[in-house]
mmCIF file of C-alpha atoms in Angstrom:
data_model
loop_
_atom_site.group_PDB
_atom_site.id
_atom_site.type_symbol
_atom_site.label_atom_id
_atom_site.label_comp_id
_atom_site.label_asym_id
_atom_site.label_seq_id
_atom_site.Cartn_x
_atom_site.Cartn_y
_atom_site.Cartn_z
ATOM 1 C CA UNK D 5 -10.157 -7.514 -39.657
ATOM 2 C CA UNK D 6 -9.544 -11.107 -38.570
ATOM 3 C CA UNK D 7 -6.487 -13.286 -39.166
ATOM 4 C CA UNK D 8 -6.124 -17.067 -38.887
ATOM 5 C CA UNK D 9 -5.163 -16.509 -35.204
ATOM 6 C CA UNK D 10 -8.368 -14.555 -34.308
ATOM 7 C CA UNK D 11 -9.437 -10.895 -34.284
ATOM 8 C CA UNK D 12 -6.675 -8.321 -34.358
ATOM 9 C CA UNK D 13 -6.308 -6.176 -31.242
ATOM 10 C CA UNK D 14 -5.967 -2.435 -32.099
ATOM 11 C CA UNK D 15 -3.656 -0.117 -30.186
ATOM 12 C CA UNK D 16 -6.639 1.660 -28.577
ATOM 13 C CA UNK D 17 -7.955 -1.681 -27.312
ATOM 14 C CA UNK D 18 -4.590 -2.490 -25.781
ATOM 15 C CA UNK D 19 -4.459 0.953 -24.078
ATOM 16 C CA UNK D 20 -7.912 0.407 -22.813
ATOM 17 C CA UNK D 21 -7.223 -3.022 -21.403
ATOM 18 C CA UNK D 22 -4.037 -1.634 -19.876
ATOM 19 C CA UNK D 23 -5.956 1.254 -18.112
ATOM 20 C CA UNK D 24 -8.653 -1.229 -16.988
ATOM 21 C CA UNK D 25 -6.137 -3.439 -15.473
ATOM 22 C CA UNK D 26 -4.249 -0.646 -13.746
ATOM 23 C CA UNK D 27 -7.615 0.741 -12.441
ATOM 24 C CA UNK D 28 -8.495 -2.673 -10.906
ATOM 25 C CA UNK D 29 -5.085 -3.044 -9.450
ATOM 26 C CA UNK D 30 -5.271 0.489 -8.014
ATOM 27 C CA UNK D 31 -8.667 -0.298 -6.470
ATOM 28 C CA UNK D 32 -7.435 -3.490 -4.998
ATOM 29 C CA UNK D 33 -4.318 -2.034 -3.517
ATOM 30 C CA UNK D 34 -6.287 0.951 -2.095
ATOM 31 C CA UNK D 35 -8.698 -1.345 -0.362
ATOM 32 C CA UNK D 36 -5.865 -3.555 0.980
ATOM 33 C CA UNK D 37 -4.068 -0.621 2.540
ATOM 34 C CA UNK D 38 -7.213 1.298 3.648
ATOM 35 C CA UNK D 39 -8.255 -1.751 5.688
ATOM 36 C CA UNK D 40 -4.915 -2.022 7.248
ATOM 37 C CA UNK D 41 -4.566 1.727 8.019
ATOM 38 C CA UNK D 42 -8.074 1.999 9.408
ATOM 39 C CA UNK D 43 -7.481 -1.119 11.592
ATOM 40 C CA UNK D 44 -4.255 0.413 13.031
ATOM 41 C CA UNK D 45 -6.043 3.747 13.586
ATOM 42 C CA UNK D 46 -9.031 1.989 15.272
ATOM 43 C CA UNK D 47 -6.722 0.107 17.623
ATOM 44 C CA UNK D 48 -4.871 3.394 18.493
ATOM 45 C CA UNK D 49 -8.143 5.143 19.062
ATOM 46 C CA UNK D 50 -9.509 2.400 21.332
ATOM 47 C CA UNK D 51 -6.317 2.270 23.394
ATOM 48 C CA UNK D 52 -6.523 6.106 23.828
ATOM 49 C CA UNK D 53 -10.193 5.767 24.994
ATOM 50 C CA UNK D 54 -9.189 3.057 27.535
ATOM 51 C CA UNK D 55 -6.499 5.240 28.813
ATOM 52 C CA UNK D 56 -8.991 8.032 29.424
ATOM 53 C CA UNK D 57 -7.777 10.281 26.576
ATOM 54 C CA UNK D 58 -10.480 11.776 24.471
ATOM 55 C CA UNK D 59 -9.963 10.672 20.847
ATOM 56 C CA UNK D 60 -10.993 12.134 17.438
ATOM 57 C CA UNK D 61 -13.844 10.809 15.640
ATOM 58 C CA UNK D 62 -13.838 7.374 13.987
ATOM 59 C CA UNK D 63 -14.948 8.877 10.779
ATOM 60 C CA UNK D 64 -11.934 11.169 10.774
ATOM 61 C CA UNK D 65 -9.680 8.112 11.100
ATOM 62 C CA UNK D 66 -11.481 6.406 8.280
ATOM 63 C CA UNK D 67 -11.114 9.446 6.032
ATOM 64 C CA UNK D 68 -7.346 9.710 6.670
ATOM 65 C CA UNK D 69 -6.909 5.925 6.292
ATOM 66 C CA UNK D 70 -8.590 6.093 2.872
ATOM 67 C CA UNK D 71 -6.664 9.202 1.786
ATOM 68 C CA UNK D 72 -3.304 7.592 2.873
ATOM 69 C CA UNK D 73 -4.308 4.297 1.221
ATOM 70 C CA UNK D 74 -4.941 6.078 -2.123
ATOM 71 C CA UNK D 75 -1.634 7.968 -1.975
ATOM 72 C CA UNK D 76 0.284 4.820 -0.939
ATOM 73 C CA UNK D 77 -1.407 2.716 -3.632
ATOM 74 C CA UNK D 78 -0.608 5.262 -6.291
ATOM 75 C CA UNK D 79 2.975 5.486 -5.007
ATOM 76 C CA UNK D 80 3.406 1.711 -4.977
ATOM 77 C CA UNK D 81 1.910 1.082 -8.318
ATOM 78 C CA UNK D 82 4.087 3.927 -9.906
ATOM 79 C CA UNK D 83 7.153 2.631 -8.145
ATOM 80 C CA UNK D 84 6.539 -0.929 -9.316
ATOM 81 C CA UNK D 85 6.226 0.447 -12.957
ATOM 82 C CA UNK D 86 9.397 2.509 -12.740
ATOM 83 C CA UNK D 87 11.502 0.260 -10.526
ATOM 84 C CA UNK D 88 10.126 -3.200 -10.843
ATOM 85 C CA UNK D 89 11.345 -6.004 -8.563
ATOM 86 C CA UNK D 90 13.677 -7.926 -10.929
ATOM 87 C CA UNK D 91 13.844 -11.657 -9.936
ATOM 88 C CA UNK D 92 15.966 -13.806 -12.278
ATOM 89 C CA UNK D 93 15.137 -17.403 -12.657
ATOM 90 C CA UNK D 94 16.767 -19.396 -9.903
ATOM 91 C CA UNK D 95 17.533 -16.175 -7.827
ATOM 92 C CA UNK D 96 16.104 -15.960 -4.319
ATOM 93 C CA UNK D 97 13.062 -13.728 -3.907
ATOM 94 C CA UNK D 98 14.207 -12.692 -0.400
ATOM 95 C CA UNK D 99 16.777 -9.977 -1.397
ATOM 96 C CA UNK D 100 14.807 -7.925 -3.726
ATOM 97 C CA UNK D 101 11.772 -8.334 -1.512
ATOM 98 C CA UNK D 102 13.546 -6.993 1.558
ATOM 99 C CA UNK D 103 15.116 -4.084 -0.496
ATOM 100 C CA UNK D 104 11.814 -2.943 -1.886
ATOM 101 C CA UNK D 105 9.833 -3.455 1.269
ATOM 102 C CA UNK D 106 12.268 -1.297 3.285
ATOM 103 C CA UNK D 107 12.015 1.425 0.743
ATOM 104 C CA UNK D 108 8.247 1.296 0.748
ATOM 105 C CA UNK D 109 8.071 1.194 4.566
ATOM 106 C CA UNK D 110 10.224 4.335 4.644
ATOM 107 C CA UNK D 111 7.639 6.028 2.460
ATOM 108 C CA UNK D 112 4.867 4.861 4.892
ATOM 109 C CA UNK D 113 6.675 6.266 7.856
ATOM 110 C CA UNK D 114 7.085 9.572 5.982
ATOM 111 C CA UNK D 115 3.300 9.505 5.226
ATOM 112 C CA UNK D 116 2.634 8.906 9.032
ATOM 113 C CA UNK D 117 4.629 12.040 9.849
ATOM 114 C CA UNK D 118 2.781 14.085 7.103
ATOM 115 C CA UNK D 119 -0.593 12.886 8.434
ATOM 116 C CA UNK D 120 0.295 13.981 11.941
ATOM 117 C CA UNK D 121 1.298 17.390 10.454
ATOM 118 C CA UNK D 122 -1.998 17.846 8.772
ATOM 119 C CA UNK D 123 -3.918 16.550 11.914
ATOM 120 C CA UNK D 124 -2.143 19.256 13.837
ATOM 121 C CA UNK D 125 -3.162 21.892 11.214
ATOM 122 C CA UNK D 126 -6.731 20.888 11.761
ATOM 123 C CA UNK D 127 -6.250 21.411 15.496
ATOM 124 C CA UNK D 128 -4.703 24.790 14.829
ATOM 125 C CA UNK D 129 -1.120 23.695 15.677
ATOM 126 C CA UNK D 130 2.039 24.472 13.681
ATOM 127 C CA UNK D 131 2.604 21.738 11.054
ATOM 128 C CA UNK D 132 6.156 21.064 12.048
ATOM 129 C CA UNK D 133 5.497 20.981 15.807
ATOM 130 C CA UNK D 134 2.667 18.455 15.137
ATOM 131 C CA UNK D 135 5.183 16.188 13.337
ATOM 132 C CA UNK D 136 6.636 15.400 16.800
ATOM 133 C CA UNK D 137 3.340 13.654 17.702
ATOM 134 C CA UNK D 138 3.919 10.880 15.339
ATOM 135 C CA UNK D 139 4.646 7.818 17.613
ATOM 136 C CA UNK D 140 4.432 10.048 20.508
ATOM 137 C CA UNK D 141 7.958 11.311 19.550
ATOM 138 C CA UNK D 142 9.299 7.989 20.913
ATOM 139 C CA UNK D 143 11.924 6.226 18.605
ATOM 140 C CA UNK D 144 10.754 2.920 20.063
ATOM 141 C CA UNK D 145 7.135 3.443 19.153
ATOM 142 C CA UNK D 146 8.180 4.669 15.635
ATOM 143 C CA UNK D 147 10.283 1.581 15.222
ATOM 144 C CA UNK D 148 7.256 -0.640 16.156
ATOM 145 C CA UNK D 149 5.034 1.306 13.720
ATOM 146 C CA UNK D 150 7.628 0.832 11.091
ATOM 147 C CA UNK D 151 7.708 -2.857 11.688
ATOM 148 C CA UNK D 152 3.980 -3.147 11.463
ATOM 149 C CA UNK D 153 4.119 -1.125 8.235
ATOM 150 C CA UNK D 154 6.808 -3.459 6.911
ATOM 151 C CA UNK D 155 4.678 -6.448 7.645
ATOM 152 C CA UNK D 156 1.807 -5.043 5.677
ATOM 153 C CA UNK D 157 4.081 -4.010 2.715
ATOM 154 C CA UNK D 158 6.088 -7.331 2.562
ATOM 155 C CA UNK D 159 2.947 -9.368 2.139
ATOM 156 C CA UNK D 160 1.672 -7.134 -0.551
ATOM 157 C CA UNK D 161 5.036 -7.245 -2.409
ATOM 158 C CA UNK D 162 5.409 -10.980 -1.915
ATOM 159 C CA UNK D 163 1.915 -11.576 -3.577
ATOM 160 C CA UNK D 164 2.900 -9.106 -6.335
ATOM 161 C CA UNK D 165 6.237 -10.917 -6.944
ATOM 162 C CA UNK D 166 4.442 -14.263 -7.166
ATOM 163 C CA UNK D 167 1.792 -12.877 -9.367
ATOM 164 C CA UNK D 168 4.437 -11.510 -11.805
ATOM 165 C CA UNK D 169 6.264 -14.731 -11.857
ATOM 166 C CA UNK D 170 3.256 -17.130 -12.264
ATOM 167 C CA UNK D 171 0.652 -14.827 -13.772
ATOM 168 C CA UNK D 172 -2.829 -13.719 -12.644
ATOM 169 C CA UNK D 173 -4.572 -16.855 -13.821
ATOM 170 C CA UNK D 174 -2.155 -19.177 -12.038
ATOM 171 C CA UNK D 175 -2.183 -17.156 -8.867
ATOM 172 C CA UNK D 176 -6.010 -17.374 -8.870
ATOM 173 C CA UNK D 177 -5.812 -21.284 -9.215
ATOM 174 C CA UNK D 178 -3.300 -21.385 -6.439
ATOM 175 C CA UNK D 179 -5.409 -19.139 -4.119
ATOM 176 C CA UNK D 180 -9.000 -20.209 -5.103
ATOM 177 C CA UNK D 181 -8.559 -23.597 -6.755
ATOM 178 C CA UNK D 182 -9.110 -24.816 -10.210
ATOM 179 C CA UNK D 183 -12.659 -23.718 -11.316
ATOM 180 C CA UNK D 184 -12.812 -25.655 -14.574
#
């Protein structure tokens, strides 16, 4: 059935489009975080090797980076749907951005502890004792890791906020130029 405005979109088509959009977003966010997590893991592994400490396999680091990225992507997308960053016209972006980025960073730190716990289980350690290995148990190192995670998250949230304000098409024009 068509109207003067064009073909009518069915409810099923809207759901299908929404699922496709969310799947693309999930894939993009997962790749973004997997690259960052693997890079951080690779730097850590290389510094351990230079210090003379035998490190785990690189493929192990990649697999944990991908698993963590998938979990974080799902968490962030769900959190954005349930608690969207509300930015009123004329309101500064800075305050909601800081609030949301700190919450998401806290989740990433939590995930880091959980990863260390599972890594300990793989090496036949107690899960809770292995948690102490995150950041070598040093609050300064954990704070440094949190800062790096915050930098990763804040860029993602900044892009997401701009995309929601201007739209996907306009953001593509801003980033990649006008392709008309």
